[in-house]
PDB file of C-alpha atoms in Angstrom:
ATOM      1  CA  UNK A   7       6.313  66.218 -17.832  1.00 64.00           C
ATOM      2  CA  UNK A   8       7.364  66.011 -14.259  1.00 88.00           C
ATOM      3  CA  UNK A   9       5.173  66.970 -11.142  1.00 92.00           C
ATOM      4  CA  UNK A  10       7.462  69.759  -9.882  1.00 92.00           C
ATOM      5  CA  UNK A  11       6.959  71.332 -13.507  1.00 94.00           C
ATOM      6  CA  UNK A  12       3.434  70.346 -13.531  1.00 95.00           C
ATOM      7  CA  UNK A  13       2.718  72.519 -10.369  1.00 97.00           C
ATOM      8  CA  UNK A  14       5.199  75.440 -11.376  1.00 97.00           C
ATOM      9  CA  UNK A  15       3.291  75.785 -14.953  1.00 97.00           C
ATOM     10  CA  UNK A  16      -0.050  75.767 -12.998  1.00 97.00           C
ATOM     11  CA  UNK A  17       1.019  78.518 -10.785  1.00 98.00           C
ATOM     12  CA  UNK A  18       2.018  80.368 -13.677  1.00 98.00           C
ATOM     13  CA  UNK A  19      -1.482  80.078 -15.149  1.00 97.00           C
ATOM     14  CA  UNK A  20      -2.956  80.753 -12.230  1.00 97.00           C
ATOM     15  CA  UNK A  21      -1.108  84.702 -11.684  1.00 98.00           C
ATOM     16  CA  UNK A  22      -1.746  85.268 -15.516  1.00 97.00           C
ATOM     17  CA  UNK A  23      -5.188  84.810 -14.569  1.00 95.00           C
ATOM     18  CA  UNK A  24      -5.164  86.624 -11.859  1.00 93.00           C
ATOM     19  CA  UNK A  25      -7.280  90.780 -11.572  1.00 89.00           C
ATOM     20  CA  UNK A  26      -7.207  93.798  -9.264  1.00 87.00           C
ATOM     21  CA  UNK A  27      -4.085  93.639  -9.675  1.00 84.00           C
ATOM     22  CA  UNK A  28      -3.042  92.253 -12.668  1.00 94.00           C
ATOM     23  CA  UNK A  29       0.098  90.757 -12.861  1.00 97.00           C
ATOM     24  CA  UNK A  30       1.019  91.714 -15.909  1.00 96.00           C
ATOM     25  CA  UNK A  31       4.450  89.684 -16.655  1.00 97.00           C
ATOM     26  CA  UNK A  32       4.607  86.067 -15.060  1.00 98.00           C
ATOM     27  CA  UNK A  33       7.518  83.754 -16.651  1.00 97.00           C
ATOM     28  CA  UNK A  34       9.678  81.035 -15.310  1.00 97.00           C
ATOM     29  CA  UNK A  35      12.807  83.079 -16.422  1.00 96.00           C
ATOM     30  CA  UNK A  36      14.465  85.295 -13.955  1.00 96.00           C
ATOM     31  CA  UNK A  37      13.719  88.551 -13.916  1.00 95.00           C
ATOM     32  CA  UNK A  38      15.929  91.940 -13.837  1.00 95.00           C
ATOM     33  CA  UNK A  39      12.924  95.109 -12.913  1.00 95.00           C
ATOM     34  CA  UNK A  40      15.493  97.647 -14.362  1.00 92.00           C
ATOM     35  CA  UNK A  41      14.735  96.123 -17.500  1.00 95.00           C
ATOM     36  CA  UNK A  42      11.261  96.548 -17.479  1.00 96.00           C
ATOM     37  CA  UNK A  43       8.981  98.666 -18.763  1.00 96.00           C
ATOM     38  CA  UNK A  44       6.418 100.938 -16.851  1.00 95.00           C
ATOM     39  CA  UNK A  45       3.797  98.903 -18.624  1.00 96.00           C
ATOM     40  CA  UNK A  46       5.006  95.186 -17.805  1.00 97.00           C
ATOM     41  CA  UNK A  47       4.746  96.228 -13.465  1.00 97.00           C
ATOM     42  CA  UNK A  48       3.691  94.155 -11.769  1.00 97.00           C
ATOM     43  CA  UNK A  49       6.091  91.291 -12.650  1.00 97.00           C
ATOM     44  CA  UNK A  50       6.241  87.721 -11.609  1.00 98.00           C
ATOM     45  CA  UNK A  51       9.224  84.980 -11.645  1.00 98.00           C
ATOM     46  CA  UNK A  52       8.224  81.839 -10.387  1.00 98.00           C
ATOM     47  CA  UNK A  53      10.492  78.845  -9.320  1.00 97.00           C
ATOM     48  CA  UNK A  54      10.863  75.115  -8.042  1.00 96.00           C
ATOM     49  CA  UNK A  55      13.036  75.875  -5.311  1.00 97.00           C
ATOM     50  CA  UNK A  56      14.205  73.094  -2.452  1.00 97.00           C
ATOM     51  CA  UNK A  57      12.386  69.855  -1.981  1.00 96.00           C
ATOM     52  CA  UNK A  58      12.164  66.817   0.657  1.00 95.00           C
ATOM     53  CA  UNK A  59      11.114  63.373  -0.707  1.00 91.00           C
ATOM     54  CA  UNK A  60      10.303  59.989   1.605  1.00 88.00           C
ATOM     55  CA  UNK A  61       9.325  56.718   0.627  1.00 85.00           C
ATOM     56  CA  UNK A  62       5.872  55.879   1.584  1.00 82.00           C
ATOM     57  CA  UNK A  63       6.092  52.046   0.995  1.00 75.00           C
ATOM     58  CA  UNK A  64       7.586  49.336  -0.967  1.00 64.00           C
ATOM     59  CA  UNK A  65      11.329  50.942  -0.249  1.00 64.00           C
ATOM     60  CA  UNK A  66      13.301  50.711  -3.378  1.00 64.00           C
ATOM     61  CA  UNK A  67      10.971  49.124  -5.661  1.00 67.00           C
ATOM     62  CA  UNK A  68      10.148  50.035  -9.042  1.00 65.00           C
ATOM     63  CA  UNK A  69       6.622  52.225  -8.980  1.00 72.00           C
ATOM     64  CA  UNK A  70       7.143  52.806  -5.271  1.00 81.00           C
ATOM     65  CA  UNK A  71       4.717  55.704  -3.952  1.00 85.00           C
ATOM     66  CA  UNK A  72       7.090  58.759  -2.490  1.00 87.00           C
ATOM     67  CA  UNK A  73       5.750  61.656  -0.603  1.00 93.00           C
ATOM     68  CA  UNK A  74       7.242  65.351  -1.501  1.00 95.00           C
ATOM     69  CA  UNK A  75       7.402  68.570   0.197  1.00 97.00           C
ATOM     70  CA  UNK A  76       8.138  71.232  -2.938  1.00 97.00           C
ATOM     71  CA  UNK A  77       9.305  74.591  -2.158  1.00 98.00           C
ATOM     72  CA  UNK A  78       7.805  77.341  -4.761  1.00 98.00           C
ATOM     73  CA  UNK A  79       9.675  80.388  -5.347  1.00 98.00           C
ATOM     74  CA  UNK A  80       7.114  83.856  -6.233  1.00 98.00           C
ATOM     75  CA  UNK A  81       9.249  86.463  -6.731  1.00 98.00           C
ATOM     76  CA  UNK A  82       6.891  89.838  -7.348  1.00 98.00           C
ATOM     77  CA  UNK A  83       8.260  93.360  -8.588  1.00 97.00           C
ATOM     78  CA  UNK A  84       5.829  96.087  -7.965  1.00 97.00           C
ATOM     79  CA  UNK A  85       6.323  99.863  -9.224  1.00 96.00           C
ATOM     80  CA  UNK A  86       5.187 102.332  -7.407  1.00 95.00           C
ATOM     81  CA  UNK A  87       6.014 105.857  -5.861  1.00 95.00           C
ATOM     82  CA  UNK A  88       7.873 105.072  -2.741  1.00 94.00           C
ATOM     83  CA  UNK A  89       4.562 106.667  -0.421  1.00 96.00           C
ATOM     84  CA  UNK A  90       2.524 104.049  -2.305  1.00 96.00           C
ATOM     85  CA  UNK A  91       4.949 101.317  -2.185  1.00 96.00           C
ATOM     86  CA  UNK A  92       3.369  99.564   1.414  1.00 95.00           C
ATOM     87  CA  UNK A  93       0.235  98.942  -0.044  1.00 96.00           C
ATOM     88  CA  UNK A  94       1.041  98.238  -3.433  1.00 96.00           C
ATOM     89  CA  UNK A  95       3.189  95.800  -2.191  1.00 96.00           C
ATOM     90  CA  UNK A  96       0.472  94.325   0.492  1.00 96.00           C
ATOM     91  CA  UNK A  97      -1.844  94.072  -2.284  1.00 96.00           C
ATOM     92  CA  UNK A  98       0.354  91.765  -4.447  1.00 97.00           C
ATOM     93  CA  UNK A  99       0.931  89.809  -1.649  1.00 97.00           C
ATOM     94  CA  UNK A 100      -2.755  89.024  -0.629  1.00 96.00           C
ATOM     95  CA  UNK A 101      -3.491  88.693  -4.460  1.00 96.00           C
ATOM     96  CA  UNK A 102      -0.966  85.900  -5.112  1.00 97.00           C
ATOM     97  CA  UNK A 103      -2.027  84.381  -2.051  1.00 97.00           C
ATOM     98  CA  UNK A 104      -6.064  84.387  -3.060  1.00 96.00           C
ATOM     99  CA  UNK A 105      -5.527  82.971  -6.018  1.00 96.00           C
ATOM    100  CA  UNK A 106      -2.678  80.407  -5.362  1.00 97.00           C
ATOM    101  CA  UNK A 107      -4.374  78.791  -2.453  1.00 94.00           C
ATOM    102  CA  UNK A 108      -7.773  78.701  -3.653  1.00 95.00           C
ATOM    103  CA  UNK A 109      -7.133  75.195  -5.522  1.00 96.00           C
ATOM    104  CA  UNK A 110      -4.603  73.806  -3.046  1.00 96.00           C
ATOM    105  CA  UNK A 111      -4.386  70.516  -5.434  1.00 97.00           C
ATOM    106  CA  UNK A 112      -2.629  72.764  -8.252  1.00 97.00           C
ATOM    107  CA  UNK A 113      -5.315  71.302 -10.576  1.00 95.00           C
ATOM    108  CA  UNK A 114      -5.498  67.745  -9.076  1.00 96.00           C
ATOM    109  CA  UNK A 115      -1.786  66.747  -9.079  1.00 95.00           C
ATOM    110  CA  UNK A 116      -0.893  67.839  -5.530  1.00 97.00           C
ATOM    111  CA  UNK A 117      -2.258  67.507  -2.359  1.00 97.00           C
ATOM    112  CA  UNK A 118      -1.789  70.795  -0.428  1.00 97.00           C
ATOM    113  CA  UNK A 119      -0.742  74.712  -1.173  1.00 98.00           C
ATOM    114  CA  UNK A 120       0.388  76.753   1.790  1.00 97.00           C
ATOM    115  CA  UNK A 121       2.186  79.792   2.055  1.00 98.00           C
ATOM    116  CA  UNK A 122       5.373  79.748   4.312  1.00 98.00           C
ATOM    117  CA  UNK A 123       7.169  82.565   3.999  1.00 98.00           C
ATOM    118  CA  UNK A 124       6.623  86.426   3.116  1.00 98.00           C
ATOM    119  CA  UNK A 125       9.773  87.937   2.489  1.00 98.00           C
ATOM    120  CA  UNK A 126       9.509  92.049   1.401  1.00 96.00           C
ATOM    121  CA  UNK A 127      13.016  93.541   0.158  1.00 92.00           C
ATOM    122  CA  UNK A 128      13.581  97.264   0.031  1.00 84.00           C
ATOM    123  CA  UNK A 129      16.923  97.554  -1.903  1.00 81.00           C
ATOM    124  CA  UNK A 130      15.913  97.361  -5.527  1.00 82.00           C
ATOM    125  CA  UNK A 131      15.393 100.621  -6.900  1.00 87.00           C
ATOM    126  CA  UNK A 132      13.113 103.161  -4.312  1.00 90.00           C
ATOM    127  CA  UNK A 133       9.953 102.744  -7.007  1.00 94.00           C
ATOM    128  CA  UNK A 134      10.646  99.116  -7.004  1.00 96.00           C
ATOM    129  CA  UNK A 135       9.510  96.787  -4.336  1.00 95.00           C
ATOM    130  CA  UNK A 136      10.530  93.100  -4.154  1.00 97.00           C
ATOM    131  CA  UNK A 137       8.210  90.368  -2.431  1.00 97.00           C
ATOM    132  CA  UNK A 138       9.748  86.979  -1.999  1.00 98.00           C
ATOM    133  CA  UNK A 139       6.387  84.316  -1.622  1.00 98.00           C
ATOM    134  CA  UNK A 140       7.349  80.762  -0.501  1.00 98.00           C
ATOM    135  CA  UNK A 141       4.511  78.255  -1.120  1.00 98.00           C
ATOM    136  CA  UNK A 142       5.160  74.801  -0.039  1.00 98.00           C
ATOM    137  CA  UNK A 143       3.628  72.424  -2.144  1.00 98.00           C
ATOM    138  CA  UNK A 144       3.053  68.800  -0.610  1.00 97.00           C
ATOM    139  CA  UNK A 145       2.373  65.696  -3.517  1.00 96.00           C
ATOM    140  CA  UNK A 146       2.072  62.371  -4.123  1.00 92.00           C
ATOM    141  CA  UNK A 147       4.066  60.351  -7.083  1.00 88.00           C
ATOM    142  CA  UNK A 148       5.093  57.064  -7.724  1.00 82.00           C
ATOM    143  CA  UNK A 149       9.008  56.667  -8.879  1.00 77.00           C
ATOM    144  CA  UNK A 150       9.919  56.654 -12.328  1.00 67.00           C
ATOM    145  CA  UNK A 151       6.986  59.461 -12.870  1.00 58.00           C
ATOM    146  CA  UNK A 152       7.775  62.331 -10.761  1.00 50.00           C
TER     147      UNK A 152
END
């Protein structure tokens, strides 16, 4: 298996492990929340998104080490009454973030976790609230392995 899926599949682990809250649905399919049930809030979809790669030495050589700079895509659905929906949301997002940075090495295989980017979106459904959490994800490989 590759590195980027390596570090998406630990992610995954990591928010089905995650309490208080529970994420209750985390999958690497997209997600539509109108679909869900009551019972399967709060939902996660996670991603390989964008990612920058640079030779570190022996340009264009067979087993040359590269350096990477992954984009992760955490896409969260919370439901919640719409009075509620600020916190529940603000929970989530220091949840995922606990959990998700406290082994920055996504089990030994890369060499930082950082969250970039918060992104909250308000135009779901008015008892569904959408957080958007980009983790950038810098590793190590050597060609023909990533």
């Amino acid at each position: 298996m590759s590195v980027r899926n390596d570090i998406a599949e630990n992610i995954v682990n990591v928010l089905q492990n995650a309490t208080d809250p529970q994420f209750v649905l985390v999958t690497r399919s997209p997600i539509d929340p109108q679909q869900l049930s009551n019972a399967q809030f709060p939902a996660v979809y996670v991603e390989a998104l964008d990612e920058s790669r640079e030779d570190i030495n022996m340009k264009n050589q067979p087993g040359a080490m590269r350096s990477s700079v992954l984009n992760m895509g955490v896409v969260i659905f919370v439901k919640t009454s719409p009075e509620m929906m600020d916190e529940t949301r603000n929970n989530a997002i220091e949840r995922a973030e606990e959990v998700l940075t406290a082994d920055q090495t996504r089990g030994s295989v890369a060499d930082y976790t950082e969250l970039k980017e918060v992104a909250v979106e308000n135009d779901v459904e008015v008892t569904i609230g959408k957080i958007t959490l980009t983790f950038e994800v810098g590793y190590r490989y050597r060609t023909g392995v990533a």
